Tab-separated table of C-alpha atoms in Angstrom:
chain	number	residue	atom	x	y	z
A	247	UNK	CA	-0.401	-24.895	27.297
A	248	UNK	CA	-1.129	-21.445	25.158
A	249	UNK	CA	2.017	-20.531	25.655
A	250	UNK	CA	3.834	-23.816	24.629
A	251	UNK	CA	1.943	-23.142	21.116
A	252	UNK	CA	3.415	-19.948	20.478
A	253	UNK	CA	6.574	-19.533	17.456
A	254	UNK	CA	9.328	-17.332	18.669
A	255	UNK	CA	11.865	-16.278	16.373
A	256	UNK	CA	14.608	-14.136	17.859
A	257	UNK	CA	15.404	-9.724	16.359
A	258	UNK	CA	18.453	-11.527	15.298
A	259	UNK	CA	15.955	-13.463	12.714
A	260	UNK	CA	13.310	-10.400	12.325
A	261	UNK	CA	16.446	-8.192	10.996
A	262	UNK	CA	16.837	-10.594	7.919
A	263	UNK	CA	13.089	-9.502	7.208
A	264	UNK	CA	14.249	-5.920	6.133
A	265	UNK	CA	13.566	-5.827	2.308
A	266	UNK	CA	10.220	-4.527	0.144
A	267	UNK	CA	9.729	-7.474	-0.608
A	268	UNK	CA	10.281	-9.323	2.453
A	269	UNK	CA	8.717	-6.609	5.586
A	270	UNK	CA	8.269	-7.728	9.163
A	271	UNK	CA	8.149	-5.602	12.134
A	272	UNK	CA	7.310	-6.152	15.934
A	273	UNK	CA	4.804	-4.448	17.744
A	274	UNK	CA	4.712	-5.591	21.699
A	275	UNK	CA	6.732	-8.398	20.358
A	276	UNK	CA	4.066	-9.891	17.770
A	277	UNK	CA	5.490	-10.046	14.758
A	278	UNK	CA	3.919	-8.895	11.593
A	279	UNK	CA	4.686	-9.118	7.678
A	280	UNK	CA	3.354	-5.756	6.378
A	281	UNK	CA	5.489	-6.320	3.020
A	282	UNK	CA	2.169	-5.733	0.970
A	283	UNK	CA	0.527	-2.663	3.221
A	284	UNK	CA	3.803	-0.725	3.185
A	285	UNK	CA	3.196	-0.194	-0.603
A	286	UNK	CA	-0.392	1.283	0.706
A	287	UNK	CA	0.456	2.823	3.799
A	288	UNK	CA	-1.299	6.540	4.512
A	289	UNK	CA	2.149	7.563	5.888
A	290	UNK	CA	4.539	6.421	3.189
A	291	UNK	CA	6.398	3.686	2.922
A	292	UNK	CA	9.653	5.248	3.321
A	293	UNK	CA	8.460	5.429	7.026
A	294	UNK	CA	8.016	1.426	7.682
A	295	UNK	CA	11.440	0.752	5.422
A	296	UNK	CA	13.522	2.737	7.950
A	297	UNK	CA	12.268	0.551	10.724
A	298	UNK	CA	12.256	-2.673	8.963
A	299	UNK	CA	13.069	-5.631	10.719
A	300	UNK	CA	12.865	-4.222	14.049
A	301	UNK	CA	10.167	-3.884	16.949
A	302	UNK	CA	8.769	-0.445	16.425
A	303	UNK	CA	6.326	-0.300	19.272
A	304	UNK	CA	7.228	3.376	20.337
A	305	UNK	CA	6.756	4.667	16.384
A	306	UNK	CA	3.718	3.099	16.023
A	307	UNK	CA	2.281	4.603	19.351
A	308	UNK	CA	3.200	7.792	18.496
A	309	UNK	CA	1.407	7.607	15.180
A	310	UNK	CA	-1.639	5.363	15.233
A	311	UNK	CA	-4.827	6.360	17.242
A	312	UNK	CA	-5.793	3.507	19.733
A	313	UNK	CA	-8.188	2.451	16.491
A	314	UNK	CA	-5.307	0.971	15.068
A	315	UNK	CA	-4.481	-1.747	16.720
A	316	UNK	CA	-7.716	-4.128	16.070
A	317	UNK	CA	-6.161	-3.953	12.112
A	318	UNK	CA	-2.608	-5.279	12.901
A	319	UNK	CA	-4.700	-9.134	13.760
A	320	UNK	CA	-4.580	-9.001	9.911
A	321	UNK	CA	-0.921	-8.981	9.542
A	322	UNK	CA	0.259	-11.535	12.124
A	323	UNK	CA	2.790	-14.064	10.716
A	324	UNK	CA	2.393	-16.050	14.025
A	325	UNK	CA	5.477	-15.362	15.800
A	326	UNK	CA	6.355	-13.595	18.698
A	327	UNK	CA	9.563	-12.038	19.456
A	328	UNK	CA	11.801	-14.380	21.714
A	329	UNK	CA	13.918	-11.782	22.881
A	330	UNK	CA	11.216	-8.625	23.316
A	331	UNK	CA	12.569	-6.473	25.964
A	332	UNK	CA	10.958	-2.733	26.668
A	333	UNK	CA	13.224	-0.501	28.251
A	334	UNK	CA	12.730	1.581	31.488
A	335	UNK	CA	12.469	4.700	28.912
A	336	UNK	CA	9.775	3.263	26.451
A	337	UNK	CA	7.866	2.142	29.668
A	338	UNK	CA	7.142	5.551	30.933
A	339	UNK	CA	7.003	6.900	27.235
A	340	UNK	CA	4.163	4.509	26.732
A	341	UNK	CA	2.821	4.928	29.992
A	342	UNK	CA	2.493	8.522	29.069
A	343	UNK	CA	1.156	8.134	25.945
A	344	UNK	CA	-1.754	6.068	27.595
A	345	UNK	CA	-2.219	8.854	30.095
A	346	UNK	CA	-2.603	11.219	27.654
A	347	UNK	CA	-5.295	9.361	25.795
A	348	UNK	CA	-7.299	8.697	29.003
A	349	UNK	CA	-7.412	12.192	29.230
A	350	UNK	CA	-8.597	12.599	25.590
A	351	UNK	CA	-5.895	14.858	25.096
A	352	UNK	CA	-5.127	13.692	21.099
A	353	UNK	CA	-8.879	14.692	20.724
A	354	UNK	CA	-9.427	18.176	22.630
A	355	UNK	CA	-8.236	20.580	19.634
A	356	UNK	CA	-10.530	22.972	20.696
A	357	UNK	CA	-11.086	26.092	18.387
A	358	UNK	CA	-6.973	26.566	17.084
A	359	UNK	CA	-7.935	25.437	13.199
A	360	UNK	CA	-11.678	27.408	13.339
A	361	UNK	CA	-9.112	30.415	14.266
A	362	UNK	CA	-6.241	30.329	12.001
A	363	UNK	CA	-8.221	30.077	8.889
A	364	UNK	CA	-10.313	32.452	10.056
A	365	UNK	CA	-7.572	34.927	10.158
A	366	UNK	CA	-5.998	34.150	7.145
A	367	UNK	CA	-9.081	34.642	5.658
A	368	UNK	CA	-8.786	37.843	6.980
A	369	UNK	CA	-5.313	38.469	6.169
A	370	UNK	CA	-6.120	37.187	2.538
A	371	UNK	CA	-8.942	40.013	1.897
A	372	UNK	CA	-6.795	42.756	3.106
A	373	UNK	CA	-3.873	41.722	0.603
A	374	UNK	CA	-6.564	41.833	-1.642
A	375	UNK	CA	-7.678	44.930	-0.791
A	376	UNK	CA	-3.978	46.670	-0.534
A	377	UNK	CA	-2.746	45.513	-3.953
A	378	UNK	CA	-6.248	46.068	-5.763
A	379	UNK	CA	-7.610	49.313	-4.277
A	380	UNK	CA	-4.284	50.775	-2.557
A	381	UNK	CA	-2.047	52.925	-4.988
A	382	UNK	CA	0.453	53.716	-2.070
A	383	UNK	CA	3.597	51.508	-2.471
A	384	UNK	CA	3.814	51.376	1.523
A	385	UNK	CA	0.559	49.671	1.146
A	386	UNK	CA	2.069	47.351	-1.488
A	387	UNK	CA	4.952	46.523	0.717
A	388	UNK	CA	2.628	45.922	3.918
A	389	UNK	CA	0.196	43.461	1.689
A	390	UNK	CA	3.680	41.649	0.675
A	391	UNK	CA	4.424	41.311	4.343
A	392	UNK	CA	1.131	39.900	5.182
A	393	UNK	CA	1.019	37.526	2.336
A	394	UNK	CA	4.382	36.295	4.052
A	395	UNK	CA	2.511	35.792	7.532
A	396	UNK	CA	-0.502	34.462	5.696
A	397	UNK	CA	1.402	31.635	4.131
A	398	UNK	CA	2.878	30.980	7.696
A	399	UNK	CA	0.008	30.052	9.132
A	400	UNK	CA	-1.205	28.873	6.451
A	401	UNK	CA	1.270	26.092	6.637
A	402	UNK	CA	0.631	25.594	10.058
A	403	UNK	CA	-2.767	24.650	9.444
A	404	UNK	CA	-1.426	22.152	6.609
A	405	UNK	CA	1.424	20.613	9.085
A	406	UNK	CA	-1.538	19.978	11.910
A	407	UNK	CA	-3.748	18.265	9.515
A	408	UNK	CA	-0.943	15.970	8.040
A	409	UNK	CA	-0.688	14.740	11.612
A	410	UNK	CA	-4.395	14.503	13.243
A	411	UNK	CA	-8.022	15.080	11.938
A	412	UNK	CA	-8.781	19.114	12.273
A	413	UNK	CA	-12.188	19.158	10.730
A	414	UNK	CA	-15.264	17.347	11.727
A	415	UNK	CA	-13.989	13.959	9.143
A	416	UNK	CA	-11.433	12.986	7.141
A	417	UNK	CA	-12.519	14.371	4.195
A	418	UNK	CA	-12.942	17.880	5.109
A	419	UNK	CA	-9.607	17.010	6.463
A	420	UNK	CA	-7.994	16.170	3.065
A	421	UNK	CA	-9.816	19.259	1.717
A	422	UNK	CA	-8.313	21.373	4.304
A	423	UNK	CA	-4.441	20.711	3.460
A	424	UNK	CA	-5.176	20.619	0.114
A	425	UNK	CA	-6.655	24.766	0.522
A	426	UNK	CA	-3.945	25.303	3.104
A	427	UNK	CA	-1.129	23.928	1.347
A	428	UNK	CA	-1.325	23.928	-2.075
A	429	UNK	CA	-4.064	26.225	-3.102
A	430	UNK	CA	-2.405	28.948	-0.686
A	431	UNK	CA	1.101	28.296	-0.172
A	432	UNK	CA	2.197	26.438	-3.581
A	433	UNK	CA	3.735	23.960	-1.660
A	434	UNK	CA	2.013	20.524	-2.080
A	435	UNK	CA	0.611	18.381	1.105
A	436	UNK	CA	2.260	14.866	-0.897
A	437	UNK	CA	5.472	16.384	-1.144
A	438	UNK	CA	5.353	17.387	2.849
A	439	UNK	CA	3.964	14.487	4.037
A	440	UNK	CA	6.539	12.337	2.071
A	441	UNK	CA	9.477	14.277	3.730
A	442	UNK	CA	8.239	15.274	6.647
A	443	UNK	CA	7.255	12.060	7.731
A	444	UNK	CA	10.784	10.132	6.796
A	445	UNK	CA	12.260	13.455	9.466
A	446	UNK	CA	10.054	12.364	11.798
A	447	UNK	CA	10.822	8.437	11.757
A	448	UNK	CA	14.628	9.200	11.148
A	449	UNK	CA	15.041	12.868	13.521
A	450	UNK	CA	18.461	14.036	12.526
A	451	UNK	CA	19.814	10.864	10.788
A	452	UNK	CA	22.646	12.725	8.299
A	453	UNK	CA	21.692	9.823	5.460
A	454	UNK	CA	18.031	8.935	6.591
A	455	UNK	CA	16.290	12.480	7.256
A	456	UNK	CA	16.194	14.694	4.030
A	457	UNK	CA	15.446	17.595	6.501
A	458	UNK	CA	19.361	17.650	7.049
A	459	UNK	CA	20.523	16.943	3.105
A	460	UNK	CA	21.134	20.469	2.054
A	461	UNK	CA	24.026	19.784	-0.172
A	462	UNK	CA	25.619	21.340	-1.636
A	463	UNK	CA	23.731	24.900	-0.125
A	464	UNK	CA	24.193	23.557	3.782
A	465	UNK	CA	25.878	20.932	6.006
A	466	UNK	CA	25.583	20.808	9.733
A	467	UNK	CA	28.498	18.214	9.942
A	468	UNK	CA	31.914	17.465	8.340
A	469	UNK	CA	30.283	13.470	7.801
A	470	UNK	CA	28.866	15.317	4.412
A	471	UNK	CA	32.502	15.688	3.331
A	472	UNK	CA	32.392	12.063	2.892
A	473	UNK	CA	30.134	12.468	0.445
A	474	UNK	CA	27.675	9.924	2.111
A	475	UNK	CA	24.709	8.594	0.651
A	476	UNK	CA	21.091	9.773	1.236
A	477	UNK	CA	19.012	6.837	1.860
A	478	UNK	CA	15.712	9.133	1.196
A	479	UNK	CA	16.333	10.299	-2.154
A	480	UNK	CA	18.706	7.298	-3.387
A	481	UNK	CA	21.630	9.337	-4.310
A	482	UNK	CA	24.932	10.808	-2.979
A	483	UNK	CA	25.387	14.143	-1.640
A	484	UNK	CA	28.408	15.035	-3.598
A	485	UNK	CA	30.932	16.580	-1.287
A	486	UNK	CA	32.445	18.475	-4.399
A	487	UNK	CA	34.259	21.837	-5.352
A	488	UNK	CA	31.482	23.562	-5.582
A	489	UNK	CA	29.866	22.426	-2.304
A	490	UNK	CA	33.011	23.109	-0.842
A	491	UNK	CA	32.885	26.668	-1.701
A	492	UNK	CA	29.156	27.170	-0.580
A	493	UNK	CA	29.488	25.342	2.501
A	494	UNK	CA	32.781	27.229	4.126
A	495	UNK	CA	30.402	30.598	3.840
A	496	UNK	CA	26.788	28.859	5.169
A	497	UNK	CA	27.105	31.069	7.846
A	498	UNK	CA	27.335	34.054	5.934
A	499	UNK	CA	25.012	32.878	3.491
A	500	UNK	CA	22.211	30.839	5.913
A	501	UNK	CA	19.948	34.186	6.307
A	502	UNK	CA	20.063	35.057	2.121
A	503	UNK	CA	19.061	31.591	1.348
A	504	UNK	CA	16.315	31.224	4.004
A	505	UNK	CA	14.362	34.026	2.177
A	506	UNK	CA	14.559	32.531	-1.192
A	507	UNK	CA	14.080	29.011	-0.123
A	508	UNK	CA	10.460	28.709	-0.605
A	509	UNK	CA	11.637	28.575	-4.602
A	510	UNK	CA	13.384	25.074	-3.856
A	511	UNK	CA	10.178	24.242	-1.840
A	512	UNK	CA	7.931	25.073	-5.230
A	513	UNK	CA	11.004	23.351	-7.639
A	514	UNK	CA	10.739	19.989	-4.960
A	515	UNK	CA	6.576	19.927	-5.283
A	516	UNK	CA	6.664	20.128	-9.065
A	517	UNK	CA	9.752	17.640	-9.168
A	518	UNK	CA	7.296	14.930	-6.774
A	519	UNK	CA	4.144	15.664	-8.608
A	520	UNK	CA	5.394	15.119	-12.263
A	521	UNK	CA	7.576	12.188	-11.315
A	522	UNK	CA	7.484	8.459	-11.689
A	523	UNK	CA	6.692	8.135	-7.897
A	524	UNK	CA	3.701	7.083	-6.845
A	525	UNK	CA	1.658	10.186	-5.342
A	526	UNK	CA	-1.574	10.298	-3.288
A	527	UNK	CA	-4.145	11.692	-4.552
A	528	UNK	CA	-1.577	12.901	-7.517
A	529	UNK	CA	-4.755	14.863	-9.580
A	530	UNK	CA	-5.880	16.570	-6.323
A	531	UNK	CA	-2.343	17.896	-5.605
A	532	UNK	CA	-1.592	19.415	-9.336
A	533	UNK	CA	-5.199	21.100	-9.517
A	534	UNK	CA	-4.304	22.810	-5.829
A	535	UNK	CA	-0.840	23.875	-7.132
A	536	UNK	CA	-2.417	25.499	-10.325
A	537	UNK	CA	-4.819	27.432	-8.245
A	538	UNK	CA	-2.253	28.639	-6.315
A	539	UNK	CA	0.094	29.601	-9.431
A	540	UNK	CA	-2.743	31.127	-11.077
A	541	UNK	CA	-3.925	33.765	-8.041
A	542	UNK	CA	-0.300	34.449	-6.964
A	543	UNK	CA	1.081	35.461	-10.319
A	544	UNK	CA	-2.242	37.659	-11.272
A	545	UNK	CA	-1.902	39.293	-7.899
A	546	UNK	CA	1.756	40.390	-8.420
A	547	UNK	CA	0.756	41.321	-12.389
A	548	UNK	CA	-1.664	44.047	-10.285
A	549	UNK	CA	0.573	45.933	-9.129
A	550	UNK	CA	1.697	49.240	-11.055
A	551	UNK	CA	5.199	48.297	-11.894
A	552	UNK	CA	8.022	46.047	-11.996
A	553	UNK	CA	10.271	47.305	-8.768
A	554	UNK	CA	6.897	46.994	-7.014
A	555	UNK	CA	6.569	43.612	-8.325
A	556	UNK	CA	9.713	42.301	-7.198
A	557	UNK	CA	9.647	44.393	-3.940
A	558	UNK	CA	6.186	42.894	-3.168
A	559	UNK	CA	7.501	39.161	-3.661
A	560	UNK	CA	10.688	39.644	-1.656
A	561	UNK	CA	8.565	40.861	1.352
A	562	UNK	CA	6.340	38.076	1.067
A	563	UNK	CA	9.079	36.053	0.974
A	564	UNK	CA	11.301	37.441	3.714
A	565	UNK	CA	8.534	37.285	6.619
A	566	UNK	CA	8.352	33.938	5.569
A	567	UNK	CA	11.729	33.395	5.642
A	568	UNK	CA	10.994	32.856	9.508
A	569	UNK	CA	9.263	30.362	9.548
A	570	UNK	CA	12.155	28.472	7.239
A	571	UNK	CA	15.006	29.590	9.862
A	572	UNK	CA	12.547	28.430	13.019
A	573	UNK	CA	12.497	25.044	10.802
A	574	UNK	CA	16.220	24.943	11.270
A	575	UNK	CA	16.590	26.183	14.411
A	576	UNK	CA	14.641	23.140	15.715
A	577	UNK	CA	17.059	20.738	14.469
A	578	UNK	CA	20.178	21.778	13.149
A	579	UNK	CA	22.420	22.709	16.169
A	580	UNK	CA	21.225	19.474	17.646
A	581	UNK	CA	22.973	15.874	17.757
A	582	UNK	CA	23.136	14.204	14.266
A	583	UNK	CA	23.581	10.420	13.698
A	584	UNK	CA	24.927	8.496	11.048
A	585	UNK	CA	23.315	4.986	9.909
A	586	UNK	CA	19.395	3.881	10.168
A	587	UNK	CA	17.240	4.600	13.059
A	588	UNK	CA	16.277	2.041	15.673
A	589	UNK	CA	13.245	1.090	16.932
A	590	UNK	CA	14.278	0.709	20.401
A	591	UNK	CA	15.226	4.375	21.448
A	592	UNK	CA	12.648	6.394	20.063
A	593	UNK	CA	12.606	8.449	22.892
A	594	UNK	CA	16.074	9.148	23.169
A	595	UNK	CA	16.685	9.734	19.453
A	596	UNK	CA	13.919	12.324	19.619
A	597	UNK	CA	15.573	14.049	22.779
A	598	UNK	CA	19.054	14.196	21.134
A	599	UNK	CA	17.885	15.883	17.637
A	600	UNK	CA	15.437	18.344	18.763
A	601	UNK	CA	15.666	21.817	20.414
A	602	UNK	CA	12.696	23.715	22.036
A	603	UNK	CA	12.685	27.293	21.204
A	604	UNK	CA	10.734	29.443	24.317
A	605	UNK	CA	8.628	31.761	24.508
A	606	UNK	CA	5.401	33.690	26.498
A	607	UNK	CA	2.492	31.844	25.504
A	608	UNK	CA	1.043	34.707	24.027
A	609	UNK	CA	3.444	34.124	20.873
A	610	UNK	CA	2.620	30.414	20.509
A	611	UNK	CA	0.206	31.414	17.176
A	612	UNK	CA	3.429	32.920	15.579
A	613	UNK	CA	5.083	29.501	15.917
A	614	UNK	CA	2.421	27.569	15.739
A	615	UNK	CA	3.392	24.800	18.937
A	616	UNK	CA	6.588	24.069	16.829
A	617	UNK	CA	8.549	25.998	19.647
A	618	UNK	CA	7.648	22.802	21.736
A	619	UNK	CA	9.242	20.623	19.093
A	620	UNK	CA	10.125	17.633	21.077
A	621	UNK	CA	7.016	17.201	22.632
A	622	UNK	CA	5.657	17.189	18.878
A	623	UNK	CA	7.928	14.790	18.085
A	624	UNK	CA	7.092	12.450	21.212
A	625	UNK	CA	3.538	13.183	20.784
A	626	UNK	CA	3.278	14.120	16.865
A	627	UNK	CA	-0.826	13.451	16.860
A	628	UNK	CA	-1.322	15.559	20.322
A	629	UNK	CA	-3.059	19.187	19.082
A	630	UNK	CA	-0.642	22.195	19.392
A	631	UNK	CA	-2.782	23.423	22.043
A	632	UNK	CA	-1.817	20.816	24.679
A	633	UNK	CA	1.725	20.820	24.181
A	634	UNK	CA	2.762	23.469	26.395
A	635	UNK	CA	0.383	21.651	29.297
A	636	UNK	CA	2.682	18.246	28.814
A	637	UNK	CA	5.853	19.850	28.394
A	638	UNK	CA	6.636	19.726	32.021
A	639	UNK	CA	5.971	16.622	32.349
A	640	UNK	CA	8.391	15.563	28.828
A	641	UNK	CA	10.811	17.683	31.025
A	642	UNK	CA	10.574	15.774	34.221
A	643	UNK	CA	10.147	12.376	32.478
A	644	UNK	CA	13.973	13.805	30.592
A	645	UNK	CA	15.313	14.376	33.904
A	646	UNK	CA	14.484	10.800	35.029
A	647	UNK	CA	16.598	9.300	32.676
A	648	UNK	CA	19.087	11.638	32.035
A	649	UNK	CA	18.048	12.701	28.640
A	650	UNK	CA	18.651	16.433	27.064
A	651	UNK	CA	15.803	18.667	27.175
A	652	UNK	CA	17.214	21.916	25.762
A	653	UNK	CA	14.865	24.881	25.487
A	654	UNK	CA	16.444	28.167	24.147
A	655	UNK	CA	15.454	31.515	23.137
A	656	UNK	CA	14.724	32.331	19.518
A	657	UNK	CA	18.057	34.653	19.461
A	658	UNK	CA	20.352	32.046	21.674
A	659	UNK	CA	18.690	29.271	18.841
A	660	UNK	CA	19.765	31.693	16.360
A	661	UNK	CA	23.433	31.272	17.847
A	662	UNK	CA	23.893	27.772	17.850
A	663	UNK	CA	22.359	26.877	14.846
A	664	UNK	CA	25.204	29.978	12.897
A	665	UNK	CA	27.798	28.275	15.708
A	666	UNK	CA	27.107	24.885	14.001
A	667	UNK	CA	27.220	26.010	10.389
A	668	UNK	CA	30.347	27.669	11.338
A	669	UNK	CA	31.767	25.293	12.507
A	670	UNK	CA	31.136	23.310	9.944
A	671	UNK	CA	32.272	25.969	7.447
A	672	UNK	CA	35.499	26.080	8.639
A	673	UNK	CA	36.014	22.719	8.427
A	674	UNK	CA	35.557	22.341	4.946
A	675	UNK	CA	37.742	25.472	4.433
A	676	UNK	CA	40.690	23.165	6.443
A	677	UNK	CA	43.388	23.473	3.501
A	678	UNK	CA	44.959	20.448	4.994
A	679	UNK	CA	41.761	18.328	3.872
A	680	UNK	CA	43.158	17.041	0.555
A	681	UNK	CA	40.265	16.133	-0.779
A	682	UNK	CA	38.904	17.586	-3.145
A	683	UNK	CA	42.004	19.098	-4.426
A	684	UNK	CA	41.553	22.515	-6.661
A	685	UNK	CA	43.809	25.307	-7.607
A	686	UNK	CA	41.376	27.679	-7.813
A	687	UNK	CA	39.975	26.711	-4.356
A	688	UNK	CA	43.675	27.140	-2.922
A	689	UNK	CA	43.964	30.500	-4.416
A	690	UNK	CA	40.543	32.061	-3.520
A	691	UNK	CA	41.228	30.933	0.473
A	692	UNK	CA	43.998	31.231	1.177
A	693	UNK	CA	43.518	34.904	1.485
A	694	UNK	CA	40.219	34.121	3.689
């Protein structure tokens, strides 16, 4: 009898439901209108908009705590889906998942976050020390380097807490980014979360993830020279003359820009925090940002002389630079999609867009459990410290179902990801592609 009461409607119907206005998803095939929460949701709405309309059981498993579920009673329109059907994949994803939190895995974080800000504490004081008290330039260079590795791990420490709880409560939590990200980095924890969590929901989507819309500096596929548009920022990546030019030498110019891109990350956090979007904890964000641009510009004013200046900044910026390149590593040689994701392959969307980079575990503090970036993007809540103890068992559960698990060196990553913008490059320099047509481009190439 309880089950002749139920409503069905079919993922045929739920689709039509894909609007701000209008929002339903399915969750083990209860449906729910979250049209008024996604305006309020922690993560961003951006994140429930690219799943609209669809059963997103796998997403919201990888995001939401067990806690969660006792607040979706809230949102139930009444219907179930009619069609629900879990795959053979999402069934051992899930049943994973659930293994993992009998285990109290997402919980056991042990000391990582006590120790990273602990050392760049550390690492702070001595750049203190070497541009304030230090009149050797060597000195000056080695406190730019640090600063570089500082804001590394710095970032780390920002990237763990957008994900889980690192301090004892949320609050020390929120404090934590805030210090880690924009006091010390200059990069604000609202712009991150906004884009990072979109790359997350949409891994390697060419119009979706924003971590792959580089124009007109970078395109890892000739679908760019459609000039498609990004469904993130609202615009179209203009496939143009001039992107044309920069693109067809990315793999020249991929290193150059890598230590200089931290200046689009500070242009991108003042663009978010001044603009008519909606920011978290907007107030919070801008004070953080002017701490940061208030310390890192008297710092540099303290040392003796302009070539040390710039010197000093570059350095900073160059060890940094590796952390920006590891970013790209993890994604940009892999598969790429065109359209919205789907709720319904999580797992195997994850698989194609990531690679692993390895390494001894000795070096896993350098890249702070990013190296295992497909079990972070399977298990994005997990603590860095447990993802090399599940990644054999990502790797067998791969293997079942025929799924890529690629795990390279940091050099052999470095040679796909140049392969790919290659590639790439000389496709746009193809002088048979009419479009767009320029004299001056014809002249310039066609001596190479």
């Amino acid at each position: 009898m309880e089950g002749e009461k139920r409503k069905y409607i079919t993922s045929e119907e739920l689709q039509h439901h894909n609007k701000p206005e209008d929002l339903w998803i399915s969750i083990q095939g209860k449906v729910y209108n979250v049209t008024d929460w996604s305006k309020v949701h922690p993560g961003g709405e951006v994140l429930i908009l690219n799943l609209a309309g669809q059963d997103v059981t796998d997403a919201f498993i990888a995001y939401h705590p067990g806690t969660a579920w006792k607040y979706l009673d809230s949102f139930f329109t009444g219907y179930f889906l009619q069609d629900f059907k879990v795959s053979e994949v999402s069934k051992d994803y899930r049943k994973l998942a659930s293994e993992f939190s009998k285990l109290g895995l997402f919980d056991k974080k042990e000391h990582v976050t006590f120790c990273t800000l602990a050392s760049v504490a550390v690492m702070f004081l001595i750049v203190l020390y070497g541009v304030l008290r230090c009149t050797s330039v060597w000195a000056h260079l080695g406190s730019g380097m640090l600063l570089g590795l500082l804001w590394m791990q710095s970032a780390y420490v920002g990237h763990d807490s957008g994900h889980y709880v690192v301090m004892t409560n949320s609050g020390f939590n929120k404090l934590a980014q805030l210090i880690s990200g924009n006091c010390l980095t200059g990069i604000s924890i609202a712009w991150w979360k906004w884009t990072h969590n979109a790359h997350h929901i949409a891994c390697n989507s060419l119009d979706y993830d924003p971590d792959l819309q580089h124009m007109p500096v970078f395109a890892v596929s000739s679908s760019f020279f459609k000039s498609i548009t990004s469904r993130f920022y609202g615009r179209v990546l203009k496939f143009d003359f001039l992107a044309r030019f920069l693109i067809s030498y990315q793999h020249w110019s991929f290193y150059p820009v890598m230590i200089v891109a931290r200046v689009n990350l500070y242009l991108q956090t003042f663009l978010l925090l001044f603009s008519r979007r909606g920011v978290p904890d907007r107030a919070m964000n801008i004070m953080g940002i002017l701490v940061f641009w208030t310390w890192f510009p008297l710092l540099v004013s303290c040392l003796p002389n302009w070539p040390e200046r710039i010197m000093f900044v570059l350095a900073s910026f160059a060890v940094c630079s590796i952390q920006h390149v590891q970013f790209c590593l993890n994604h940009f040689a892999a598969n790429v999609y065109v359209g919205a994701p789907s709720g319904n392959d999580w797992f195997e969307k994850q698989t194609s867009g990531t690679l692993d980079i390895s390494c001894s575990s000795w070096m896993d503090w350098f890249f702070g459990g990013l190296q295992f970036q497909l079990e972070h993007h399977l298990f994005p809540r997990l603590p860095r410290c447990q993802l090399r103890k599940i990644s054999p068992l990502v790797i067998d559960l791969c293997k079942k179902h025929n799924l890529p698990y690629r795990s390279l060196s940091f050099w052999e990553a470095n040679q796909w990801t140049i392969r790919t913008l290659r590639t790439a490059a000389l496709q746009a320099r193809d002088l048979t592609n009419p479009d767009p047509k320029n004299l001056l481009w014809e002249a310039v190439n066609t001596h190479g």
